[in-house]
Short mmCIF file of C-alpha atoms in Angstrom, two decimals:
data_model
loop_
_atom_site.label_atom_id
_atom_site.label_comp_id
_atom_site.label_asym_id
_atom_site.label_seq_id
_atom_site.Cartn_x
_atom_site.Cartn_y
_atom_site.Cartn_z
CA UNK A 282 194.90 89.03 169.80
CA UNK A 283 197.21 88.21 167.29
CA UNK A 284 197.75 90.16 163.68
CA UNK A 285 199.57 88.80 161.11
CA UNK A 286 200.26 90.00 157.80
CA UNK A 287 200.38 86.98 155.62
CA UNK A 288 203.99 86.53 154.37
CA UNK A 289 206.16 83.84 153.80
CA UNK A 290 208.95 85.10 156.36
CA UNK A 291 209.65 85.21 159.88
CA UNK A 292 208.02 88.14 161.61
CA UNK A 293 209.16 91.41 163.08
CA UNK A 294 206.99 91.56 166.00
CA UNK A 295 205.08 94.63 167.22
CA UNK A 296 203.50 94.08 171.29
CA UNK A 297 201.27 96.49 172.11
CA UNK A 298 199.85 96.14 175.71
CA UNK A 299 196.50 98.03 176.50
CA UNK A 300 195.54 100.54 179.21
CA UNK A 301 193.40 99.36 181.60
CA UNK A 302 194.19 101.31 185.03
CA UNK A 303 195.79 97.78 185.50
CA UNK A 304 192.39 96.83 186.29
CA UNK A 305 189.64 96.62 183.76
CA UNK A 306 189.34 93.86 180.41
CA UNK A 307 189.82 96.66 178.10
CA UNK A 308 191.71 94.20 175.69
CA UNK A 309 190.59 95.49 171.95
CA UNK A 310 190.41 99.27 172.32
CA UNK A 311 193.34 100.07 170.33
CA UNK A 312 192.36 98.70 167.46
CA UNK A 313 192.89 102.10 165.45
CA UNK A 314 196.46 102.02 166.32
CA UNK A 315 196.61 98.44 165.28
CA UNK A 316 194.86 99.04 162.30
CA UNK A 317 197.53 101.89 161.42
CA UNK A 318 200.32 99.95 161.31
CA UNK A 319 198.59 96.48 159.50
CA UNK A 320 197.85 98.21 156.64
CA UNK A 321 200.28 100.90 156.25
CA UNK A 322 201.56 101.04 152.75
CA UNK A 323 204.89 102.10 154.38
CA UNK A 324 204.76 99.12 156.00
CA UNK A 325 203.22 96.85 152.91
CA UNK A 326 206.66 95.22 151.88
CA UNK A 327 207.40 94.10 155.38
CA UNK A 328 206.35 90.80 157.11
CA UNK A 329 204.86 92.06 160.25
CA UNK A 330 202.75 90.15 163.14
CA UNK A 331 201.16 92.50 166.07
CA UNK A 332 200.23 90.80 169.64
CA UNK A 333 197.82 92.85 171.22
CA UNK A 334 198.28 91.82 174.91
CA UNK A 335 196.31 92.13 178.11
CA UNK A 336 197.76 91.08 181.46
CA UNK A 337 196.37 89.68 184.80
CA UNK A 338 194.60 92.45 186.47
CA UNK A 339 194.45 94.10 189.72
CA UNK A 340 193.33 93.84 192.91
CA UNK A 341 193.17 89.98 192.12
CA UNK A 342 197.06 89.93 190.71
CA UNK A 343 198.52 92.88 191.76
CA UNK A 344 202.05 94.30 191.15
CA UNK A 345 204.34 92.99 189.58
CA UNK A 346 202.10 90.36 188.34
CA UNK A 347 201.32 92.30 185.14
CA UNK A 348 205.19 93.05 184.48
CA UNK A 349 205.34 89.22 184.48
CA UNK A 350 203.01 88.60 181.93
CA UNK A 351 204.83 90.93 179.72
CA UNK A 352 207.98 89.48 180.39
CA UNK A 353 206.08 85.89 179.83
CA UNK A 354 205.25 87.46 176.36
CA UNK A 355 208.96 87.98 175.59
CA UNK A 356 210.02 84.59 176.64
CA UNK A 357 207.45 82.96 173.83
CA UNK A 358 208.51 84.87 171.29
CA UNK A 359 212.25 83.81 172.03
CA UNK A 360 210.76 79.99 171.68
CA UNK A 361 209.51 80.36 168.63
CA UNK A 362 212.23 82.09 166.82
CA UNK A 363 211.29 79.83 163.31
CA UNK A 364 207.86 82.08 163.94
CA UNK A 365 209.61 85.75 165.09
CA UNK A 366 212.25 87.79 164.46
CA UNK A 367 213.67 88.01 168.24
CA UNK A 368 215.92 90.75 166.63
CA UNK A 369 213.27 93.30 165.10
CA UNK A 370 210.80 93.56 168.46
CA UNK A 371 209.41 96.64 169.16
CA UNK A 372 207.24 96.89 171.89
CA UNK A 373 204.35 99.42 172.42
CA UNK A 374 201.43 100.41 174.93
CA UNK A 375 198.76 102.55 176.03
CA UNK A 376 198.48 104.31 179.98
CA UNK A 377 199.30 100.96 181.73
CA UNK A 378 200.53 99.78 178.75
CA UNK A 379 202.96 102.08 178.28
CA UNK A 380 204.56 101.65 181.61
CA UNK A 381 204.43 97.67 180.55
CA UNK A 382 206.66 98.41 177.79
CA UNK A 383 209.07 101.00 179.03
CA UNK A 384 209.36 98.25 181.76
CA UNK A 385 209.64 95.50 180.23
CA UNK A 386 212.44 96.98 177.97
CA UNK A 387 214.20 98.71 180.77
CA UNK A 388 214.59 95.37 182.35
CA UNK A 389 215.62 93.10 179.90
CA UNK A 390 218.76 95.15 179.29
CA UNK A 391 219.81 95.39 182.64
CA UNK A 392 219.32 91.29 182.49
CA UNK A 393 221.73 91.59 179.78
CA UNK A 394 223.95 94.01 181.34
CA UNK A 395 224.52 91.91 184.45
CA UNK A 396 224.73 89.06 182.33
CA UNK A 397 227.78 90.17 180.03
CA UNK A 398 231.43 90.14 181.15
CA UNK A 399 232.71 93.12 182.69
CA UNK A 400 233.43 95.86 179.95
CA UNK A 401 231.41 93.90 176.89
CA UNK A 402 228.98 96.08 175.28
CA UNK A 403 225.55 94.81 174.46
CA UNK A 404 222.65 94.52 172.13
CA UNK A 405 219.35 96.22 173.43
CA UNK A 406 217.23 92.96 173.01
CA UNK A 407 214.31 95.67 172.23
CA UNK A 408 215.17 97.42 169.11
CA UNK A 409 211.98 100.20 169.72
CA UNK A 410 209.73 101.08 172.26
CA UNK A 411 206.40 103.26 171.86
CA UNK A 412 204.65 104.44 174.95
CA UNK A 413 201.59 106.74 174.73
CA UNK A 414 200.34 108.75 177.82
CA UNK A 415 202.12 106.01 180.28
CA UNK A 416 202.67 106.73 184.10
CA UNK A 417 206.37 106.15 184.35
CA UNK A 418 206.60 106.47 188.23
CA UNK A 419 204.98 105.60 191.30
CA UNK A 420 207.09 107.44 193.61
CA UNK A 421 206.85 111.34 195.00
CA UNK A 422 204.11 113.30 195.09
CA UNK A 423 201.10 112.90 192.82
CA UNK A 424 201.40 115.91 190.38
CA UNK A 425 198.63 118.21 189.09
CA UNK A 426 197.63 120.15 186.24
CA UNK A 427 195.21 123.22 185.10
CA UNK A 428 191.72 121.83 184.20
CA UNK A 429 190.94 122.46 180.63
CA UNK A 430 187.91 125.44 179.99
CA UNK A 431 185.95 123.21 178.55
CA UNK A 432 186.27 119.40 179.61
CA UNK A 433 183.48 118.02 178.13
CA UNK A 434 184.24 118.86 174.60
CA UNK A 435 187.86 117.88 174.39
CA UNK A 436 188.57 113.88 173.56
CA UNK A 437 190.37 112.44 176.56
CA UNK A 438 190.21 113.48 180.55
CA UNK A 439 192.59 113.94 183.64
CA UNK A 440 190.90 110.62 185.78
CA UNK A 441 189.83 112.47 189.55
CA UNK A 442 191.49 112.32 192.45
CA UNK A 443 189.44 109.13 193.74
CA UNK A 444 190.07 107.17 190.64
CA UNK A 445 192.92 107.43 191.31
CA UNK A 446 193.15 106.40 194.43
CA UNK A 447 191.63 103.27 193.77
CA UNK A 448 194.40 102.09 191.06
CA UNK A 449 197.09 102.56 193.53
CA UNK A 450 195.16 100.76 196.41
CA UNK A 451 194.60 97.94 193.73
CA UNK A 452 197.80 97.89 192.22
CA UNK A 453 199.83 97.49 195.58
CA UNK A 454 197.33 95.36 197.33
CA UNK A 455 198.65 92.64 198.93
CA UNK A 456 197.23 89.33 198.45
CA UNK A 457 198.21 87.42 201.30
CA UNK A 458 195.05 87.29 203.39
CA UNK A 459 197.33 86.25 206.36
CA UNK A 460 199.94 89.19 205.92
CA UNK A 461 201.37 90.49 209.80
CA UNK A 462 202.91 93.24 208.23
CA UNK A 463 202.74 96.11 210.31
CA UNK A 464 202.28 99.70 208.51
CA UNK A 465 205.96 100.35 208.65
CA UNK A 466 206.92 97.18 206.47
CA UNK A 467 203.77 97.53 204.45
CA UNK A 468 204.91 101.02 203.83
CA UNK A 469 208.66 99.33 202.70
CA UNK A 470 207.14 96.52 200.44
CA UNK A 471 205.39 99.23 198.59
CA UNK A 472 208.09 101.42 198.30
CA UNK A 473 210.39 98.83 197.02
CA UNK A 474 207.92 97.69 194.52
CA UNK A 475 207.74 101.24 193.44
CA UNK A 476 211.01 101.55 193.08
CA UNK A 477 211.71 98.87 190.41
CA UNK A 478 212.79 99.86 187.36
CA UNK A 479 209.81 97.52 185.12
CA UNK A 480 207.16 99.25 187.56
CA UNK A 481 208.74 103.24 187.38
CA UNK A 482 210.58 103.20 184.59
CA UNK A 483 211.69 107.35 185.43
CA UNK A 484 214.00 104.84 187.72
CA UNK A 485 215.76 103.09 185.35
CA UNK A 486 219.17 104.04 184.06
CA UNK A 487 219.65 105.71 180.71
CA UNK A 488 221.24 103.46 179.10
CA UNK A 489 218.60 100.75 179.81
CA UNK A 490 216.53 102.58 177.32
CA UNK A 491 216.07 101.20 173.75
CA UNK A 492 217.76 102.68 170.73
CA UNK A 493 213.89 103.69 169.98
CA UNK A 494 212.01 105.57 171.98
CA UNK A 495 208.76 107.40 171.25
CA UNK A 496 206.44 109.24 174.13
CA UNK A 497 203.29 111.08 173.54
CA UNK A 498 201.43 112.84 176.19
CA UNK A 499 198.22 114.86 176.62
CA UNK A 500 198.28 118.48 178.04
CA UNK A 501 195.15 117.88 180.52
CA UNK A 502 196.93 114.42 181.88
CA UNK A 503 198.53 114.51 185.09
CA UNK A 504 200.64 112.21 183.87
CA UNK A 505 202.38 113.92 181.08
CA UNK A 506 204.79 115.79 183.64
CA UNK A 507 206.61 112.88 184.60
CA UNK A 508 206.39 111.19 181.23
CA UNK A 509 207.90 114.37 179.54
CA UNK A 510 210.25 114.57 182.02
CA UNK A 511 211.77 111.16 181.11
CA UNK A 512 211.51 112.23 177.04
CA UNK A 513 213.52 115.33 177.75
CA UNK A 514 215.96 113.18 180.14
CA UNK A 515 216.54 111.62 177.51
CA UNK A 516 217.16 113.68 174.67
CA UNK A 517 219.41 115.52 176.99
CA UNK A 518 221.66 112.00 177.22
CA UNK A 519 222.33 112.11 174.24
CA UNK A 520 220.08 109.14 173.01
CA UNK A 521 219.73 110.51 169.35
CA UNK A 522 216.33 108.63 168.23
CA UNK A 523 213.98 110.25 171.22
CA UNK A 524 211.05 111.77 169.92
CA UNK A 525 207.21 111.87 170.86
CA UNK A 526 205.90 115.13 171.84
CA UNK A 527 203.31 116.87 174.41
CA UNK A 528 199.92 117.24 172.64
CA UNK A 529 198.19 120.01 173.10
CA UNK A 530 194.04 120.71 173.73
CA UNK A 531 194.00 117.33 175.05
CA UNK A 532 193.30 114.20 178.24
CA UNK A 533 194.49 111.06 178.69
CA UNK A 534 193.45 108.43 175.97
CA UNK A 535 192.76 111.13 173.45
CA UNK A 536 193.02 109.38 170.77
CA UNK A 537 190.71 106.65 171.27
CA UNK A 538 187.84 109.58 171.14
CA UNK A 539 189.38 111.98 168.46
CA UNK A 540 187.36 112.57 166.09
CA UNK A 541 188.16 113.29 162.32
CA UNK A 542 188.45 117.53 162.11
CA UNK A 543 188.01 117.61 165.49
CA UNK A 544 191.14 118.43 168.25
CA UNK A 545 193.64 115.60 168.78
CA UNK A 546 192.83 114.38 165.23
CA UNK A 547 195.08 115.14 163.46
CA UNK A 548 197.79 114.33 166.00
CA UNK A 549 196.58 110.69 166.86
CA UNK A 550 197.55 110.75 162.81
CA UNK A 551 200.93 112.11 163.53
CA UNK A 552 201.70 109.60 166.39
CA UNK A 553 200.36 106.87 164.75
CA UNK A 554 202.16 107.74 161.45
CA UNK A 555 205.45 108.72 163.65
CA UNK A 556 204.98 105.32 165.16
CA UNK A 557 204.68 103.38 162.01
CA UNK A 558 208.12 104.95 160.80
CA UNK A 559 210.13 103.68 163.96
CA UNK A 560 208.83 100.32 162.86
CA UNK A 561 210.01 100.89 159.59
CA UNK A 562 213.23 101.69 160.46
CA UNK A 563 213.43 98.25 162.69
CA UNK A 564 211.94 96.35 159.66
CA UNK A 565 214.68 97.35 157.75
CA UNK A 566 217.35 96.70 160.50
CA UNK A 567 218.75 100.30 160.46
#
């Protein structure tokens, strides 16, 4: 889905990629975010296009196919530069999105990095990047947190155990119907698929990070340890635009089911104001 707000220049470009357990045609769901940033009067004087993405899904195009449709993303907006601003892209994402976009940006500056001559410094190609709830590793154990009291009156959820375990089964499936892999080498093509930075971005170095970076996670999520992990790593490096926090009374996807004076509202308004400011700030090349 493309959004475009009708001006006669060419385009900063917001990508959002959607959540979808890298499985289900969830394309669509965050049109509230989208709609935040469209017609945001901080945002009214600036020519702006959004590209809501989906990817190919899982267990039919497993990992890394999905990284490859975000980089495939990239690559048309860098062919139609009289369209795009290839210097003002920030990218964003939901869950699976999320970890699209941290990987996607991760990797296109180590391209770059191995790419320059020894000792040149480089321009992030991404100029922002704005992940909520993502899972930012496969690797180590799978990490647990306190049930909330009261589960069924909170917007957003921790997914179970099994659910789970049917993403990763999906998302490292291997499609070769013919594979003679035996459980030791299906055990290593995992692990190095895991280890990539554009599928964990917790792997990637520091300084493969955007200038931007902006991470909000849910307090009943599983996820959120890892993800905050990575904020904090980063703040701690001395990256000086980190910011995003841990949102409290809250699961994963909150703030598709917030409701207005209910808990999480008034923090999907937050984030998505927070979010609309970082775009801002790349709009106006600062």
């Amino acid at each position: 889905m493309v959004h475009i707000l009708s001006r006669p220049f060419v385009f900063t470009l917001i990508t959002n990629t959607i959540g979808s357990g890298w499985m289900l045609p969830l394309q669509g769901q965050n049109g509230a975010f989208i709609r935040a940033i469209v017609h945001s009067e901080e945002l009214a004087e600036y020519p702006l296009t959004v590209l809501d993405c989906s990817y190919a899904l899982a267990p039919e195009h497993p990992c890394p196919a999905y990284a490859e449709d975000g980089r495939d993303v990239y690559d048309y907006v860098l062919a139609n530069k009289d369209k795009y601003d290839a210097s003002k892209v920030t990218l964003s994402g939901f869950s699976a999105g999320g970890t699209i976009a941290l990987g996607l940006s991760v990797g296109l500056s180590a391209e770059a990095r191995a790419s320059a001559p020894p000792g040149a410094s480089i321009i992030h190609p991404i100029k922002s990047v704005i992940a909520f709830y993502p899972p930012v590793t496969w690797l180590g154990e799978r990490v647990t947190v306190p049930a909330p009291p009261d589960p069924y009156n909170i917007p957003g959820r921790d997914l179970p155990d099994f659910v789970k375990d049917v993403i990763t089964a999906a998302h490292f499936f291997n499609p070769s119907l013919t594979a003679t892999l035996s459980a030791e080498e299906e055990e290593a093509r995992k692990k190095e698929l895991a280890s990539r930075p554009v599928i964990s971005p917790l792997c990637a170095s520091d300084d493969d990070f955007p200038p931007r970076v902006v991470i909000y996670t849910a307090e009943y999520d599983s996820l959120h340890v890892r993800a905050d992990e990575l904020r904090e790593r980063l703040q701690k490096a001395g990256k000086s635009q980190v910011s995003g926090k841990l949102v409290m009374g809250v699961g994963h996807g909150w703030d598709m089911e917030a409701q207005p004076g209910g808990v999480g509202y008034d923090d999907r308004i937050e984030a998505y104001t927070s979010a609309t400011r970082v775009i801002k700030e790349v709009c106006m090349g600062s």
